XYZ file of N, CA and C in Angstrom:
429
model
N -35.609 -14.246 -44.962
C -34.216 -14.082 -44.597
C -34.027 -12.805 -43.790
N -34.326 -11.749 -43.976
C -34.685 -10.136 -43.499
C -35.039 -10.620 -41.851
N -36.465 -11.532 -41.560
C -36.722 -11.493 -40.413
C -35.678 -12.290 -39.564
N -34.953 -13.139 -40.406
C -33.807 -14.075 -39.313
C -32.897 -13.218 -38.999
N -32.319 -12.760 -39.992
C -31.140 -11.521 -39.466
C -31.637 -10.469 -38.223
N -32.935 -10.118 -38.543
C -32.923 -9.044 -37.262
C -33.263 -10.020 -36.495
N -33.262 -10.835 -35.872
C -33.513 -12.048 -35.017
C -32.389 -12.395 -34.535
N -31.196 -12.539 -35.256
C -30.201 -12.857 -34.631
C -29.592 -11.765 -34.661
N -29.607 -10.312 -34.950
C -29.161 -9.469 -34.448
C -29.410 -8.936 -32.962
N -31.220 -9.537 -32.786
C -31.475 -8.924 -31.317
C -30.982 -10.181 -30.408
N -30.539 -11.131 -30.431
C -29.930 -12.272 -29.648
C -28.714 -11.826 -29.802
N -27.877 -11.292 -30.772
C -26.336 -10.941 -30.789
C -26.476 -9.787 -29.783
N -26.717 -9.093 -29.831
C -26.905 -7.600 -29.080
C -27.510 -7.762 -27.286
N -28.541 -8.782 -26.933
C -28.504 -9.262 -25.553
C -27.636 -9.848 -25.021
N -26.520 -10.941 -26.239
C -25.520 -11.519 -25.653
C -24.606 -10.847 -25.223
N -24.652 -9.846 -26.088
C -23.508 -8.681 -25.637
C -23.747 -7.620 -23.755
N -24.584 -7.573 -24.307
C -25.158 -6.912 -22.745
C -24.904 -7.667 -21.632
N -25.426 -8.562 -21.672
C -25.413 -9.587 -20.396
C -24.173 -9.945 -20.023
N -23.173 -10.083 -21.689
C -21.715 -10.655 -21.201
C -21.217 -9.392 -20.756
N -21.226 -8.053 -20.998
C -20.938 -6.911 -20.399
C -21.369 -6.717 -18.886
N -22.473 -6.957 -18.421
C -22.952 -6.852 -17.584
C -22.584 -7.922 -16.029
N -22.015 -8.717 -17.102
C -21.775 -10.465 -15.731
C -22.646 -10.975 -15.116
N -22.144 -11.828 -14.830
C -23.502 -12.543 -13.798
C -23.243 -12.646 -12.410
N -21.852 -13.013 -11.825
C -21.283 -13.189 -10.637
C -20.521 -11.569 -10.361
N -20.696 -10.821 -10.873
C -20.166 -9.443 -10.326
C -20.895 -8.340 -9.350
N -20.583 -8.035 -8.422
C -21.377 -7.121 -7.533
C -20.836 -5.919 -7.941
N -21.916 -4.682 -8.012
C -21.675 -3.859 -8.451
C -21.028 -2.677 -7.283
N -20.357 -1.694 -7.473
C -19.535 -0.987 -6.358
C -20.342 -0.022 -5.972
N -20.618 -0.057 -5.011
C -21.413 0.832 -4.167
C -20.753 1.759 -3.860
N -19.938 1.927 -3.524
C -18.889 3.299 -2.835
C -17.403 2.945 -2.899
N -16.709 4.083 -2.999
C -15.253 4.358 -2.672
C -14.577 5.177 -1.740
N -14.146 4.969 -0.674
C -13.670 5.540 0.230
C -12.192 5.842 0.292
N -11.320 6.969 0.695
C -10.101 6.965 0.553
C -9.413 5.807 2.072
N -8.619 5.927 1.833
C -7.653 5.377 3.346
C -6.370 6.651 3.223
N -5.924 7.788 4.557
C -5.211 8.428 4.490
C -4.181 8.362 5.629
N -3.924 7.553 6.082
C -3.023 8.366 7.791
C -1.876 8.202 7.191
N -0.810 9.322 7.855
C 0.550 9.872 7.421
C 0.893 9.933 9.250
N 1.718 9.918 9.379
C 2.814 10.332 10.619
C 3.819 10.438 9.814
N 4.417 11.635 10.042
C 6.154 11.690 10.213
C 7.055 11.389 10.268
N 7.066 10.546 11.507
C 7.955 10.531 12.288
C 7.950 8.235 11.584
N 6.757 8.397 11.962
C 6.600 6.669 11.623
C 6.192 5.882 10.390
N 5.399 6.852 9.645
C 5.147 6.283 8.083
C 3.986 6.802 7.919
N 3.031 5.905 7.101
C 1.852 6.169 6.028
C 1.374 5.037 5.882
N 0.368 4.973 5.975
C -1.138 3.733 4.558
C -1.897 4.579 3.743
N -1.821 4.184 2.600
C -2.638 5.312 2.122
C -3.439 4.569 1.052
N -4.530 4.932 0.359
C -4.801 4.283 -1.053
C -6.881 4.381 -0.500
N -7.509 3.039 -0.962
C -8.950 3.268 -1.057
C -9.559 1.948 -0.819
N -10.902 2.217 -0.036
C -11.727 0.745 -0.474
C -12.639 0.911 -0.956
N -13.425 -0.333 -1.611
C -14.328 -0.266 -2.345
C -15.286 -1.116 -1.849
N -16.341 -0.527 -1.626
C -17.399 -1.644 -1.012
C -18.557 -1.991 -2.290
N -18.669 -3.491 -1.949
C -19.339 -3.921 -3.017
C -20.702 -5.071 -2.026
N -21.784 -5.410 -2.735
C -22.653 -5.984 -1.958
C -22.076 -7.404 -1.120
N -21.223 -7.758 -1.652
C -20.718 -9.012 -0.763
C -19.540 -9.213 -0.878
N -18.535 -8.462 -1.356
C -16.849 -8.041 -0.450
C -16.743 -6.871 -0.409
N -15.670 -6.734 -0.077
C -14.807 -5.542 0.155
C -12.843 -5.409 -0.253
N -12.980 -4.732 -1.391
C -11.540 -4.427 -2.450
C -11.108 -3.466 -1.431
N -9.585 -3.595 -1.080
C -8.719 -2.670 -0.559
C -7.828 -2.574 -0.698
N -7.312 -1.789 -1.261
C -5.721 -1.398 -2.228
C -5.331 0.198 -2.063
N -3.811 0.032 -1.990
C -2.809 0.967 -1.269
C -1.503 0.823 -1.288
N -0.620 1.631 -0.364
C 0.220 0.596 0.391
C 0.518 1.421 1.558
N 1.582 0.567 2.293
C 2.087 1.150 3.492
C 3.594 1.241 3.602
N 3.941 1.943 4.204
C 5.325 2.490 4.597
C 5.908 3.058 5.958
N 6.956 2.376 5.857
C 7.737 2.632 6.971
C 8.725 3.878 6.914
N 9.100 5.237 7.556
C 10.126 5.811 8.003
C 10.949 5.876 8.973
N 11.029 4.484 9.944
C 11.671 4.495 10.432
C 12.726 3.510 10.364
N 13.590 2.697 11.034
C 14.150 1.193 11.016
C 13.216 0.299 11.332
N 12.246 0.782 12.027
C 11.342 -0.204 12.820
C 10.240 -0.774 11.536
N 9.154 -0.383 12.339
C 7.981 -1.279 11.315
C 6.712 -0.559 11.227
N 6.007 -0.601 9.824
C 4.804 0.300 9.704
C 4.105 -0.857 9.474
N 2.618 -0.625 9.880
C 1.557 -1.991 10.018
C 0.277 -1.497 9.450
N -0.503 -1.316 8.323
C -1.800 -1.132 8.019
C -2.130 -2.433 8.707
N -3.507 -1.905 9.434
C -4.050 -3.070 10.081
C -5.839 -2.766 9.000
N -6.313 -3.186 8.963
C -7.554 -3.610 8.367
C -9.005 -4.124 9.187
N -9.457 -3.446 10.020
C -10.863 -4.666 10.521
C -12.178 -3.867 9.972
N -13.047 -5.661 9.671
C -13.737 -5.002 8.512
C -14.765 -5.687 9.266
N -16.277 -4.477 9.224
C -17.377 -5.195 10.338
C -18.266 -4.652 9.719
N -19.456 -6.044 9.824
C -20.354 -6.075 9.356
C -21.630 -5.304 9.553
N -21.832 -4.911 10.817
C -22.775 -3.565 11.460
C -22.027 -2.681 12.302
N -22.858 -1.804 12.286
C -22.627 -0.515 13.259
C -22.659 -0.647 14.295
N -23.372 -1.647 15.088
C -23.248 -2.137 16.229
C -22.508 -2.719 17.118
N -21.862 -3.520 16.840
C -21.200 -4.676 16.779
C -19.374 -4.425 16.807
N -18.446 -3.972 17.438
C -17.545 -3.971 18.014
C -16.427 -5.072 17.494
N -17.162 -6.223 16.819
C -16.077 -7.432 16.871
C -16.258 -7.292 15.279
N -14.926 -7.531 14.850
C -14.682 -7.318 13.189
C -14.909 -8.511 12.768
N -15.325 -8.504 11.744
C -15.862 -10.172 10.701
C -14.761 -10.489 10.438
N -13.633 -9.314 10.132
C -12.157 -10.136 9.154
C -11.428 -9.020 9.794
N -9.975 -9.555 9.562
C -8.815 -8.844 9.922
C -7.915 -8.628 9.600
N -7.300 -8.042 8.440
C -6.139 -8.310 7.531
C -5.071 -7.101 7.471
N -3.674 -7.742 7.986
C -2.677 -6.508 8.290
C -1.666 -6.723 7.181
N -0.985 -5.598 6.308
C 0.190 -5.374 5.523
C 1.218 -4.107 6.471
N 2.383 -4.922 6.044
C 3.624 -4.369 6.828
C 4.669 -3.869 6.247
N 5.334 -2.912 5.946
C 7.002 -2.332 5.816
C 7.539 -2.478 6.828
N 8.727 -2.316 6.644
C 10.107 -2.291 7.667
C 11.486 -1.723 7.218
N 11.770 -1.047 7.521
C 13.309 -0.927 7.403
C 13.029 0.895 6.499
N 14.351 1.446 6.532
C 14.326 2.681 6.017
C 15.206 2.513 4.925
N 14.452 3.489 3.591
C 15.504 2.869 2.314
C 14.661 2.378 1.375
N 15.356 2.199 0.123
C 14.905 0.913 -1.059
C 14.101 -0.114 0.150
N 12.924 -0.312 -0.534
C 11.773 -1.603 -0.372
C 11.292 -1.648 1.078
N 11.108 0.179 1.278
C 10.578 0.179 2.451
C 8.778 0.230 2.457
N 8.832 0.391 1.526
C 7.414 -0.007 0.933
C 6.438 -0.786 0.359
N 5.290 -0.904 1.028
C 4.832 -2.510 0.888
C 2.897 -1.998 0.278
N 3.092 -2.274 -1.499
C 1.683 -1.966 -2.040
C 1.121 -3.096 -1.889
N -0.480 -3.057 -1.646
C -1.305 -3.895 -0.906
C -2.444 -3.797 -2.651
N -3.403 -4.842 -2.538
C -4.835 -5.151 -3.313
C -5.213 -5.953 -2.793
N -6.641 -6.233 -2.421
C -7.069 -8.081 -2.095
C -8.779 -7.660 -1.310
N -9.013 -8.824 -1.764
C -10.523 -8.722 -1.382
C -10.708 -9.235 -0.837
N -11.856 -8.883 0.044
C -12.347 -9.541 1.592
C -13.882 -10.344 0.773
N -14.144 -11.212 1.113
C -15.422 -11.409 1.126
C -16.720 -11.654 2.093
N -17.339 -10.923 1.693
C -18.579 -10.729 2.903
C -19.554 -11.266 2.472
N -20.510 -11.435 3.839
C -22.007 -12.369 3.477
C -22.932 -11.427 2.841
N -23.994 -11.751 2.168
C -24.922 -11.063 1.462
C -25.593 -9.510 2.718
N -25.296 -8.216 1.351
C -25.371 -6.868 2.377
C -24.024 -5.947 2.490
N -22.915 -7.191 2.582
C -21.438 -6.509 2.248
C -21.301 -5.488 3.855
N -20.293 -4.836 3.842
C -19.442 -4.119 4.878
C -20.488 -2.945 6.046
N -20.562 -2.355 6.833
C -21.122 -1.651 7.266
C -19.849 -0.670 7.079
N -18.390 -0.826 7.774
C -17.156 -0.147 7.636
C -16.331 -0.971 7.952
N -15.150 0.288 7.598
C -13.852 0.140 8.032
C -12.838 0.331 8.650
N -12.480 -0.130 9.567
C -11.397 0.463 10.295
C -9.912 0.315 10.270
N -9.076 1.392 9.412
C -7.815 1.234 9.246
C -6.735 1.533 10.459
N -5.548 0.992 11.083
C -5.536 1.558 11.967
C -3.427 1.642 11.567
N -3.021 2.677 11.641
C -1.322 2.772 11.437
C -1.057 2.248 12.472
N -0.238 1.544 12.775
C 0.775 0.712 14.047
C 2.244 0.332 13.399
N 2.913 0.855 14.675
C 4.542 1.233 14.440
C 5.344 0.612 15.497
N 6.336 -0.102 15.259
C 7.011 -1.440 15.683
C 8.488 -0.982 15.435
N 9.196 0.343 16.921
C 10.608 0.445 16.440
C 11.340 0.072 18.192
N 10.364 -0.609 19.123
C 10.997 -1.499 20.052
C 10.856 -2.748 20.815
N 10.157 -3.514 19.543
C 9.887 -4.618 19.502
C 8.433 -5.257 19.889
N 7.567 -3.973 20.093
C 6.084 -4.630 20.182
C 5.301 -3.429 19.527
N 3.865 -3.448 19.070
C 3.401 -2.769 18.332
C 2.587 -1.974 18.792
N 2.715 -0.576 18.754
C 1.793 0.541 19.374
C 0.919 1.029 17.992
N -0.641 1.512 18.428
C -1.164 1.783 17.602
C -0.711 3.303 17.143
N -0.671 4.264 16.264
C -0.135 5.732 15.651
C -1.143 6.366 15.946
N -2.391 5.801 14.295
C -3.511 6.828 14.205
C -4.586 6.029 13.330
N -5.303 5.973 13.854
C -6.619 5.491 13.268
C -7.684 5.734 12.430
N -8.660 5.707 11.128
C -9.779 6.303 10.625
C -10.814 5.075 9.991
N -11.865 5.396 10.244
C -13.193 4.566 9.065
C -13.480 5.133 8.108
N -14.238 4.120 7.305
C -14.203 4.259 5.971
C -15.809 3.713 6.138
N -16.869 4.450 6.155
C -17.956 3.802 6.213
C -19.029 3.871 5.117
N -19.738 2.496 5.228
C -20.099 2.029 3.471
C -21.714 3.095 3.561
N -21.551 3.907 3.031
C -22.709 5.100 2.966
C -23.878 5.032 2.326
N -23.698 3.904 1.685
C -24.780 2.669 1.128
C -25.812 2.384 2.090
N -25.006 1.679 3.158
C -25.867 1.232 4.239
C -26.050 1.940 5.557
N -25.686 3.570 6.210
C -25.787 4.211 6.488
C -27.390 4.647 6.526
């Protein structure tokens, strides 16, 4: 009886690990901030997280003017390579209560995950969209 118990204690105790551990989870390689502020036009602010095959990006963005604040998002797979794999923009508008727009959501990438990121502020107060200010976020993993 002695040897079954520690028997199913060491099967209780791997089950535990493994279910701790997951099976479909990629582990996070890095965290990068996201910062641009203007003045005059707003903010994105918050972080991504690069993982071997997506990419988590959560924040938000804001508008100070009447017009419109635009986190734009392009997310590319090498250093080389100029053309973004994905493209995902969150927007505010208006000055006031619910001028602010918090963002989360994951990109998913092919096996290897992100090389970087490029966030870019764009501000919309006469009807078409100029870019502000721009920064990357690069996965230092694969660097």
């Amino acid at each position: 009886m002695k040897k079954l118990m520690g028997s199913v204690a060491t099967v209780a105790v791997c089950a535990g690990f493994f279910g701790v551990m997951g099976t479909g989870t990629a582990a996070a390689v890095n965290t990068q901030p996201i910062d641009l502020w203007d003045a005059t036009y707003g903010y994105a602010q918050g972080g991504v997280t690069f993982h071997n095959r997506d990419v988590v990006i959560q924040g938000s963005v804001k508008s100070h003017t009447t017009g419109c604040a635009q986190a734009e998002f392009e997310i590319f797979a090498n250093f080389t390579d100029e053309t973004p794999l994905k493209t995902e923009t969150r927007t505010a508008c208006g000055r006031g209560t619910g001028t602010s727009t918090d963002f989360h959501f994951t990109v998913d990438m092919p096996a290897g995950g992100a090389a970087y990121l490029r966030t870019s502020l764009n501000e919309n107060t006469t009807g078409s969209w100029k870019l502000v200010s721009w920064e990357t976020a690069n996965n230092t993993d694969r660097l």
